[in-house]
Amino acid sequence: MSGQPHPASYYTATANPAPDRSALNAAIDVDVCIIGAGLTGCSTALNLIEKGYSVAVLEANRVGWGASGRSGGQMIFGYACDMEKLENLVGPQDSRLLWDVSIEALNYSRSLIERFKIQCDLKSGHLHAAVKPRHQRALECWQQELQTQYGYTGLQLLDRQTLGPLLQTDAYEGGLLDPNSAHLHPLNYTLGLAAAAESAGAVIYENSAAERIEYGASPTVTTANGRVRCKYLVFCGNAYLGGVEKSLRRKTMPVGTYIIATESLGEQRAHALIANEMAVADMNFVLDYFRLSADHRLLFGGRVSYSTLAPSNLARAMRPRMLKIFPQLDDVKIDYSWGGFVSITANRAPHFGRLRDNVYFAQGFSGHGIALTGMAGRLMADAIAGTAEKFDVFTRIPHLSFPGGPVFRTPALMLAMTWYRLRDLL
Ligand SMILES: Cc1cc2nc3c(=O)[nH]c(=O)nc-3n(C[C@H](O)[C@H](O)[C@H](O)COP(=O)(O)OP(=O)(O)OC[C@H]3O[C@@H](n4cnc5c(N)ncnc54)[C@H](O)[C@@H]3O)c2cc1C
């Protein structure tokens, strides 16, 4: 069965050239079969191939079709949950290691982009913006905690006055600027990683959904017209994995989030809006996030949906949110709108592990995967090659299943999220 093309989006319209890859039409044997060609799958493939394994990647649609080719592109330190939560879950020693991995993840992503000369509009700078005075106080405490407990220096706390010249809006009390975090064109980053894995010898099959899996010493994955027998199997399907491995689906919830791209504002107007070209995400639970594109558009994301349906007129639904922050853009046309699913866990910590000795997975980045996915691939490859020290710290994070099964867990989450949404308004 043929998969779907990339959704119409700003990223698809500005994607670097990439080949059409053929579907799997044969029975093949490899060391490692990877399910999913997003950032996690491509990084896993690259790292394994460089360690000498033969690798086949099965992608149900196209490379980067999932969250990796649709995301806000904000490459940020840390995790979707705060470090205090991680410390409570795994203790101070492991949480320190998790923190270090999150910073290593930023450096690793940059190194991949540099090494493989991936043209993906990488720009440094990210701001957590305070919508309310309590957010600003929280940012101040956070800066101190990260500096004293984790040795992370370089964060700049901005108040209204110091933020003013950087960001042309009155919406925020201030913010915490991290010059080390960044933003990029996520589809081009994914396509670049895929090309790097292929040039090293990995084979990626598009339009090749894994439909059935038989586990054992040599797991076998069946697609519509082929099968892969392997020594190791790695799940990288994240929010889009569906029912092929139900135990993974229970631990995460797909949550829809949406982005609009304005027409090009021109260099001058764009830079007046965000003078230092940083990416911005606010501190609300149901957050707004935005940044400039390389061709001077505002890419503005936010809004969530817990039904798995996209709003019928996305641009109309998203525009008021953008105008609330930047009312001066009232005359500006929206050229693109799209959405995708973020895979969230109940505790918002990432969910990595093994289903069996020879079956690995990484999922549940909870909207914080641009940097961590590259690292997830590296850690899974290390673990398969016998060095699992860092990977196993992630496997020690306890994760609850979402209650209610595929049908009833969404209403349960909606109730929980409504509470958080109410809290955002207070
Ligand atoms: C709109 C949006 C905005 C976001 N913004 C940000 C952001 O600003 N910063 C940030 O850090 N994170 C963000 N995220 C999250 C981030 O994009 C993800 O964490 C990350 O891309 C996950 O990558 P992945 O490779 O694990 O999964 P994906 O990119 O989703 O890739 C999974 C792939 O697996 C394939 N697949 C699934 N099932 C099968 C199967 N049975 N057989 C074969 N293939 C299969 C899918 O087709 C898909 O291509 C955002 C996500 C969305 C949707």
Coordinates of C-alpha atoms and ligand atoms in Angstrom, one line a residue:
M1 CA 0.0 0.0 0.0
S2 CA 1.3 3.4 -0.9
G3 CA 1.9 5.9 1.9
Q4 CA 1.1 9.6 2.1
P5 CA 3.1 12.5 0.7
H6 CA 4.4 15.2 3.0
P7 CA 1.6 17.5 4.2
A8 CA 1.4 20.9 2.5
S9 CA 3.5 23.2 4.7
Y10 CA 6.1 25.9 4.6
Y11 CA 8.7 23.2 5.2
T12 CA 7.5 21.0 2.3
A13 CA 7.4 24.1 0.0
T14 CA 11.0 24.9 0.9
A15 CA 12.4 21.3 1.2
N16 CA 15.9 20.6 -0.2
P17 CA 15.8 18.1 -3.1
A18 CA 15.5 14.5 -1.9
P19 CA 15.1 11.3 -3.9
D20 CA 12.0 9.2 -4.1
R21 CA 13.0 6.0 -2.4
S22 CA 11.5 2.7 -3.5
A23 CA 9.3 0.6 -1.3
L24 CA 10.5 -2.8 0.0
N25 CA 9.6 -5.4 -2.5
A26 CA 11.7 -8.3 -1.4
A27 CA 12.7 -10.5 1.6
I28 CA 15.9 -9.2 3.0
D29 CA 18.2 -9.9 6.0
V30 CA 20.0 -7.2 7.9
D31 CA 21.6 -6.7 11.3
V32 CA 19.1 -4.0 12.3
C33 CA 15.7 -3.0 11.1
I34 CA 14.4 0.4 12.1
I35 CA 10.8 1.4 11.9
G36 CA 10.3 5.1 11.1
A37 CA 12.4 7.6 9.2
G38 CA 12.0 10.7 11.3
L39 CA 15.0 12.2 13.2
T40 CA 15.1 9.3 15.7
G41 CA 15.2 6.6 13.0
C42 CA 17.7 8.5 10.7
S43 CA 20.0 9.1 13.6
T44 CA 19.8 5.5 14.8
A45 CA 20.5 4.4 11.2
L46 CA 23.5 6.7 10.9
N47 CA 25.0 5.7 14.2
L48 CA 24.6 1.9 13.6
I49 CA 26.0 2.0 10.1
E50 CA 29.0 3.8 11.4
K51 CA 29.5 1.0 13.9
G52 CA 29.5 -1.5 11.1
Y53 CA 26.0 -2.9 11.2
S54 CA 23.9 -3.4 8.1
V55 CA 20.7 -1.3 8.4
A56 CA 17.3 -1.2 6.7
V57 CA 14.8 1.6 7.6
L58 CA 11.1 1.1 6.9
E59 CA 9.2 4.3 6.5
A60 CA 5.4 4.1 6.1
N61 CA 5.2 7.4 4.2
R62 CA 8.2 9.6 3.2
V63 CA 11.4 10.5 5.1
G64 CA 10.4 13.2 7.6
W65 CA 6.7 12.8 7.0
G66 CA 5.9 12.6 10.8
A67 CA 6.6 15.2 13.5
S68 CA 10.2 15.6 12.4
G69 CA 9.2 17.3 9.1
R70 CA 6.4 19.4 10.7
S71 CA 7.7 20.7 14.0
G72 CA 8.4 24.2 15.3
G73 CA 12.1 23.5 14.9
Q74 CA 13.0 24.8 18.3
M75 CA 16.1 22.9 19.5
I76 CA 16.0 23.4 23.3
F77 CA 18.0 22.3 26.3
G78 CA 16.4 20.1 29.0
Y79 CA 13.2 18.1 28.8
A80 CA 9.5 18.8 28.6
C81 CA 9.2 18.1 32.3
D82 CA 11.4 20.1 34.8
M83 CA 14.5 18.7 36.4
E84 CA 12.8 18.5 39.8
K85 CA 10.3 16.0 38.4
L86 CA 13.2 13.9 36.9
E87 CA 15.1 14.1 40.2
N88 CA 12.0 12.7 42.0
L89 CA 11.6 10.0 39.4
V90 CA 15.2 8.7 39.2
G91 CA 17.2 10.4 42.0
P92 CA 19.8 13.1 41.9
Q93 CA 22.6 11.1 40.3
D94 CA 20.6 9.9 37.3
S95 CA 18.9 13.2 36.9
R96 CA 22.3 14.9 36.7
L97 CA 23.2 12.5 33.9
L98 CA 20.0 13.2 32.1
W99 CA 20.6 16.9 32.3
D100 CA 24.1 16.4 30.8
V101 CA 22.7 14.2 28.0
S102 CA 20.2 17.1 27.1
I103 CA 23.1 19.5 26.7
E104 CA 25.2 16.9 24.8
A105 CA 22.1 16.5 22.6
L106 CA 22.3 20.2 21.6
N107 CA 26.0 19.9 20.8
Y108 CA 25.5 16.6 19.0
S109 CA 22.8 18.0 16.7
R110 CA 25.0 21.0 15.9
S111 CA 27.9 18.6 15.1
L112 CA 25.8 16.5 12.8
I113 CA 24.7 19.6 10.9
E114 CA 28.3 20.8 10.6
R115 CA 29.8 17.4 9.7
F116 CA 27.3 16.6 7.0
K117 CA 26.9 20.2 5.8
I118 CA 23.1 20.0 6.3
Q119 CA 21.5 23.1 4.9
C120 CA 18.7 23.7 7.5
D121 CA 18.8 27.4 8.4
L122 CA 20.3 26.8 11.9
K123 CA 20.1 29.9 14.1
S124 CA 21.1 30.2 17.7
G125 CA 19.0 31.6 20.6
H126 CA 15.9 30.6 22.4
L127 CA 13.7 32.4 24.8
H128 CA 11.3 31.0 27.4
A129 CA 8.8 33.9 27.7
A130 CA 6.9 34.8 30.9
V131 CA 3.2 35.5 30.3
K132 CA 2.5 36.2 33.9
P133 CA 4.6 37.6 36.9
R134 CA 4.6 34.1 38.5
H135 CA 6.3 32.8 35.3
Q136 CA 9.0 35.4 35.6
R137 CA 9.6 34.4 39.2
A138 CA 9.7 30.8 38.1
L139 CA 12.3 31.6 35.4
E140 CA 14.5 33.4 37.9
C141 CA 14.4 30.4 40.2
W142 CA 15.1 28.1 37.2
Q143 CA 18.1 30.1 36.1
Q144 CA 19.5 29.8 39.6
E145 CA 18.8 26.1 39.9
L146 CA 20.4 25.3 36.6
Q147 CA 23.4 27.4 37.4
T148 CA 24.0 26.1 41.0
Q149 CA 22.9 22.5 40.6
Y150 CA 23.8 21.7 37.0
G151 CA 26.5 24.3 36.3
Y152 CA 24.6 25.7 33.3
T153 CA 25.8 29.2 33.0
G154 CA 25.0 31.6 30.2
L155 CA 21.3 31.9 30.6
Q156 CA 20.2 35.5 30.5
L157 CA 17.2 36.7 32.6
L158 CA 15.4 39.5 30.7
D159 CA 12.8 41.8 32.2
R160 CA 10.3 43.9 30.3
Q161 CA 12.9 46.6 29.7
T162 CA 15.7 44.4 28.5
L163 CA 13.4 42.2 26.4
G164 CA 11.7 45.2 24.7
P165 CA 14.4 45.9 22.1
L166 CA 14.6 42.2 21.2
L167 CA 10.9 41.3 20.8
Q168 CA 8.3 43.7 19.5
T169 CA 5.4 42.8 21.8
D170 CA 4.0 43.9 25.1
A171 CA 2.7 40.4 25.8
Y172 CA 5.5 39.2 28.1
E173 CA 6.7 40.1 31.6
G174 CA 10.2 39.0 30.5
G175 CA 12.0 35.8 29.7
L176 CA 15.0 33.5 30.0
L177 CA 17.3 33.6 27.0
D178 CA 19.5 30.6 26.2
P179 CA 22.1 31.5 23.5
N180 CA 23.1 27.8 23.3
S181 CA 19.6 26.6 22.2
A182 CA 18.7 27.1 18.6
H183 CA 16.1 26.7 15.8
L184 CA 16.2 25.2 12.4
H185 CA 14.2 23.9 9.3
P186 CA 13.2 20.5 10.7
L187 CA 12.3 18.8 7.5
N188 CA 15.6 19.8 5.9
Y189 CA 17.5 18.6 9.0
T190 CA 15.7 15.3 8.8
L191 CA 16.3 14.9 5.0
G192 CA 20.0 15.8 5.6
L193 CA 20.4 13.1 8.3
A194 CA 18.7 10.6 6.0
A195 CA 21.1 11.4 3.2
A196 CA 24.0 11.1 5.6
A197 CA 22.8 7.6 6.8
E198 CA 22.3 6.5 3.2
S199 CA 25.7 7.7 2.0
A200 CA 27.2 5.6 4.8
G201 CA 25.3 2.6 3.6
A202 CA 21.9 2.4 5.3
V203 CA 18.9 1.6 3.0
I204 CA 15.7 3.5 3.6
Y205 CA 12.5 2.2 2.1
E206 CA 9.6 4.6 1.8
N207 CA 5.9 3.7 1.4
S208 CA 6.8 0.6 3.4
A209 CA 4.7 0.4 6.6
A210 CA 5.7 -2.3 9.1
E211 CA 2.4 -4.2 9.3
R212 CA 3.2 -7.3 11.4
I213 CA 6.1 -8.3 13.6
E214 CA 7.2 -11.7 14.8
Y215 CA 9.6 -11.5 17.7
G216 CA 12.3 -14.0 18.6
A217 CA 16.0 -14.4 18.1
S218 CA 15.6 -13.0 14.6
P219 CA 12.6 -10.7 14.6
T220 CA 10.8 -10.5 11.3
V221 CA 8.9 -7.4 10.1
T222 CA 6.4 -7.8 7.3
T223 CA 5.3 -5.0 5.0
A224 CA 2.7 -5.1 2.2
N225 CA 5.2 -6.5 -0.4
G226 CA 8.3 -7.6 1.6
R227 CA 9.8 -8.7 4.8
V228 CA 12.9 -7.9 6.8
R229 CA 14.6 -10.4 9.1
C230 CA 17.0 -8.9 11.5
K231 CA 19.1 -9.4 14.7
Y232 CA 17.8 -6.2 16.3
L233 CA 14.6 -4.2 15.8
V234 CA 14.3 -0.5 16.7
F235 CA 10.9 1.3 17.0
C236 CA 11.1 5.0 16.0
G237 CA 7.5 5.5 15.0
N238 CA 6.7 7.8 17.9
A239 CA 3.2 9.4 17.8
Y240 CA 2.5 7.9 14.4
L241 CA 3.4 4.3 15.3
G242 CA -0.3 3.2 15.5
G243 CA -1.2 -0.4 16.4
V244 CA 1.8 -2.4 15.2
E245 CA 3.1 -2.6 18.8
K246 CA 0.3 -1.8 21.2
S247 CA 2.4 -1.9 24.4
L248 CA 4.2 1.3 23.2
R249 CA 1.0 3.1 22.3
R250 CA -0.3 2.8 25.8
K251 CA 2.5 4.8 27.3
T252 CA 2.0 7.9 25.0
M253 CA -0.8 10.1 23.8
P254 CA -0.8 11.8 20.4
V255 CA -1.6 15.5 20.9
G256 CA -2.2 17.7 17.8
T257 CA -0.4 21.0 17.6
Y258 CA -0.6 23.5 14.7
I259 CA 1.6 26.1 13.0
I260 CA 0.9 28.9 10.6
A261 CA 3.5 30.7 8.3
T262 CA 2.9 34.2 7.3
E263 CA 3.8 35.6 3.9
S264 CA 7.4 37.0 3.9
L265 CA 7.5 40.1 6.0
G266 CA 10.7 41.3 4.4
E267 CA 14.0 41.5 6.2
Q268 CA 13.4 44.8 7.9
R269 CA 10.0 44.1 9.3
A270 CA 10.9 40.6 10.3
H271 CA 14.0 41.8 12.2
A272 CA 12.0 44.6 13.9
L273 CA 9.7 41.8 15.2
I274 CA 12.5 39.6 16.6
A275 CA 15.7 41.6 16.5
N276 CA 18.1 38.8 17.5
E277 CA 16.2 36.1 15.5
M278 CA 15.8 33.9 18.6
A279 CA 13.0 31.3 18.8
V280 CA 10.4 31.9 21.5
A281 CA 8.1 29.6 23.5
D282 CA 5.9 30.9 26.2
M283 CA 5.5 29.4 29.7
N284 CA 1.9 28.3 29.4
F285 CA 1.1 24.6 29.5
V286 CA -0.8 25.1 26.2
L287 CA 1.9 27.2 24.8
D288 CA 2.5 29.5 21.9
Y289 CA 5.9 29.1 20.1
F290 CA 7.2 31.1 17.2
R291 CA 10.3 32.1 15.2
L292 CA 11.4 33.7 12.0
S293 CA 12.1 31.6 8.9
A294 CA 15.2 32.1 6.7
D295 CA 13.0 33.9 4.2
H296 CA 11.6 36.3 6.9
R297 CA 8.2 34.8 7.6
L298 CA 6.8 34.4 11.1
L299 CA 6.2 30.7 11.9
F300 CA 3.7 30.8 14.7
G301 CA 2.7 27.6 16.5
G302 CA 0.4 26.7 19.3
R303 CA -3.1 25.5 20.1
V304 CA -3.6 21.8 20.9
S305 CA -6.3 19.3 20.1
Y306 CA -6.9 16.1 22.0
S307 CA -9.3 14.7 19.5
T308 CA -7.1 13.4 16.7
L309 CA -8.8 15.7 14.2
A310 CA -7.2 18.9 12.8
P311 CA -9.4 22.0 13.0
S312 CA -11.2 22.6 9.8
N313 CA -9.8 26.0 9.1
L314 CA -6.4 26.1 10.8
A315 CA -5.3 29.5 9.6
R316 CA -8.5 31.1 10.9
A317 CA -8.2 29.3 14.2
M318 CA -4.5 30.2 14.7
R319 CA -4.5 33.8 13.4
P320 CA -6.1 35.4 16.6
R321 CA -3.4 33.8 18.7
M322 CA -0.7 35.3 16.6
L323 CA -2.4 38.7 16.6
K324 CA -2.7 38.7 20.4
I325 CA 1.1 38.7 20.5
F326 CA 1.8 40.7 17.4
P327 CA -1.3 42.9 16.6
Q328 CA 0.9 44.8 14.2
L329 CA 0.6 41.8 11.8
D330 CA -3.1 42.4 11.1
D331 CA -2.4 43.2 7.5
V332 CA -0.3 40.1 6.9
K333 CA -1.4 37.1 4.8
I334 CA -1.1 33.5 6.1
D335 CA 0.6 31.5 3.4
Y336 CA 0.7 28.1 5.0
S337 CA -0.9 26.2 7.9
W338 CA -0.4 22.6 9.0
G339 CA -0.4 20.4 12.1
G340 CA 1.0 17.3 13.5
F341 CA 1.0 15.0 16.5
V342 CA 3.3 15.4 19.4
S343 CA 3.8 12.2 21.4
I344 CA 3.4 13.0 25.1
T345 CA 4.0 10.7 28.1
A346 CA 2.0 11.0 31.3
N347 CA 5.0 12.5 33.2
R348 CA 6.3 14.4 30.1
A349 CA 9.7 12.6 30.4
P350 CA 10.9 10.8 27.3
H351 CA 10.2 7.1 27.1
F352 CA 13.1 4.9 26.0
G353 CA 13.6 1.2 26.6
R354 CA 13.7 -2.4 25.4
L355 CA 10.7 -4.5 24.7
R356 CA 13.0 -7.6 24.6
D357 CA 16.7 -8.0 24.6
N358 CA 16.9 -7.3 20.9
V359 CA 14.1 -4.8 20.5
Y360 CA 14.6 -1.1 21.3
F361 CA 12.5 2.0 21.2
A362 CA 12.6 5.7 21.8
Q363 CA 9.4 7.8 21.9
G364 CA 7.4 10.3 24.0
F365 CA 9.7 13.3 23.5
S366 CA 6.6 15.3 24.6
G367 CA 7.2 18.2 22.3
H368 CA 10.9 18.4 23.1
G369 CA 12.5 16.1 20.6
I370 CA 14.4 18.2 18.0
A371 CA 17.7 18.0 20.0
L372 CA 17.0 14.8 21.9
T373 CA 16.0 12.6 18.9
G374 CA 19.6 12.7 17.5
M375 CA 21.0 11.7 20.8
A376 CA 18.3 9.0 21.2
G377 CA 19.6 7.4 18.0
R378 CA 23.1 7.6 19.2
L379 CA 22.3 6.0 22.6
M380 CA 20.3 3.2 21.0
A381 CA 23.1 2.4 18.7
D382 CA 25.6 2.5 21.6
A383 CA 23.3 0.2 23.6
I384 CA 23.0 -2.3 20.7
A385 CA 26.8 -2.2 20.3
G386 CA 27.1 -3.1 24.0
T387 CA 27.5 0.3 25.8
A388 CA 24.2 1.0 27.4
E389 CA 25.2 3.1 30.4
K390 CA 23.5 6.3 29.3
F391 CA 20.6 4.6 27.5
D392 CA 19.8 2.7 30.7
V393 CA 19.5 5.9 32.7
F394 CA 16.5 6.7 30.5
T395 CA 15.1 3.2 30.9
R396 CA 15.0 3.7 34.7
I397 CA 12.4 6.6 34.3
P398 CA 9.1 5.1 35.4
H399 CA 6.2 5.6 33.0
L400 CA 2.5 5.1 33.6
S401 CA 0.1 3.9 30.9
F402 CA -2.6 6.3 29.9
P403 CA -5.9 4.9 31.2
G404 CA -8.8 3.9 29.0
G405 CA -7.2 2.2 25.9
P406 CA -7.2 3.8 22.5
V407 CA -10.9 4.9 22.6
F408 CA -11.3 6.3 26.1
R409 CA -7.8 7.7 26.9
T410 CA -8.4 10.8 24.8
P411 CA -11.4 12.0 26.8
A412 CA -9.5 11.3 30.0
L413 CA -6.6 13.4 28.7
M414 CA -9.0 16.1 27.6
L415 CA -10.3 16.5 31.1
A416 CA -6.7 16.7 32.5
M417 CA -5.7 19.2 29.8
T418 CA -8.8 21.4 30.4
W419 CA -7.6 21.7 34.0
Y420 CA -4.1 22.8 32.8
R421 CA -5.7 25.2 30.3
L422 CA -7.7 26.8 33.1
R423 CA -4.5 27.1 35.1
D424 CA -2.9 28.9 32.2
L425 CA -5.7 31.5 32.4
L426 CA -5.1 32.2 36.2
Ligands
LIG1 C1 3.6 20.6 15.0 C2 4.8 20.1 15.9 C3 5.6 21.1 16.5 C4 6.7 20.6 17.2 N1 7.6 21.5 17.7 C5 8.7 21.1 18.3 C6 9.7 22.1 18.7 O1 9.6 23.3 18.4 N2 10.8 21.6 19.4 C7 11.0 20.3 19.7 O2 12.0 20.0 20.3 N3 10.0 19.4 19.3 C8 8.9 19.8 18.6 N4 8.0 18.8 18.2 C9 8.3 17.4 18.5 C10 9.3 16.8 17.6 O3 9.0 17.2 16.3 C11 9.4 15.3 17.8 O4 9.7 15.0 19.1 C12 10.4 14.6 16.9 O5 10.3 15.0 15.6 C13 10.1 13.1 16.9 O6 10.9 12.5 15.9 P1 10.7 10.9 15.7 O7 11.7 10.6 14.6 O8 10.8 10.2 16.9 O9 9.2 10.8 15.2 P2 8.6 11.2 13.8 O10 9.3 12.3 13.2 O11 7.1 11.4 14.0 O12 8.8 10.0 12.8 C14 8.1 8.8 13.0 C15 8.0 8.1 11.6 O13 7.7 6.8 11.7 C16 6.8 6.4 10.7 N5 6.1 5.3 11.0 C17 5.1 5.2 12.0 N6 4.6 3.9 12.1 C18 5.3 3.2 11.1 C19 5.2 1.8 10.7 N7 4.3 1.0 11.2 N8 6.0 1.4 9.7 C20 6.9 2.3 9.1 N9 7.0 3.6 9.5 C21 6.2 4.1 10.5 C22 6.0 7.7 10.4 O14 5.5 7.7 9.1 C23 7.0 8.8 10.7 O15 7.6 9.3 9.5 C24 6.9 19.2 17.4 C25 6.0 18.3 16.9 C26 5.0 18.8 16.1 C27 4.0 17.7 15.5

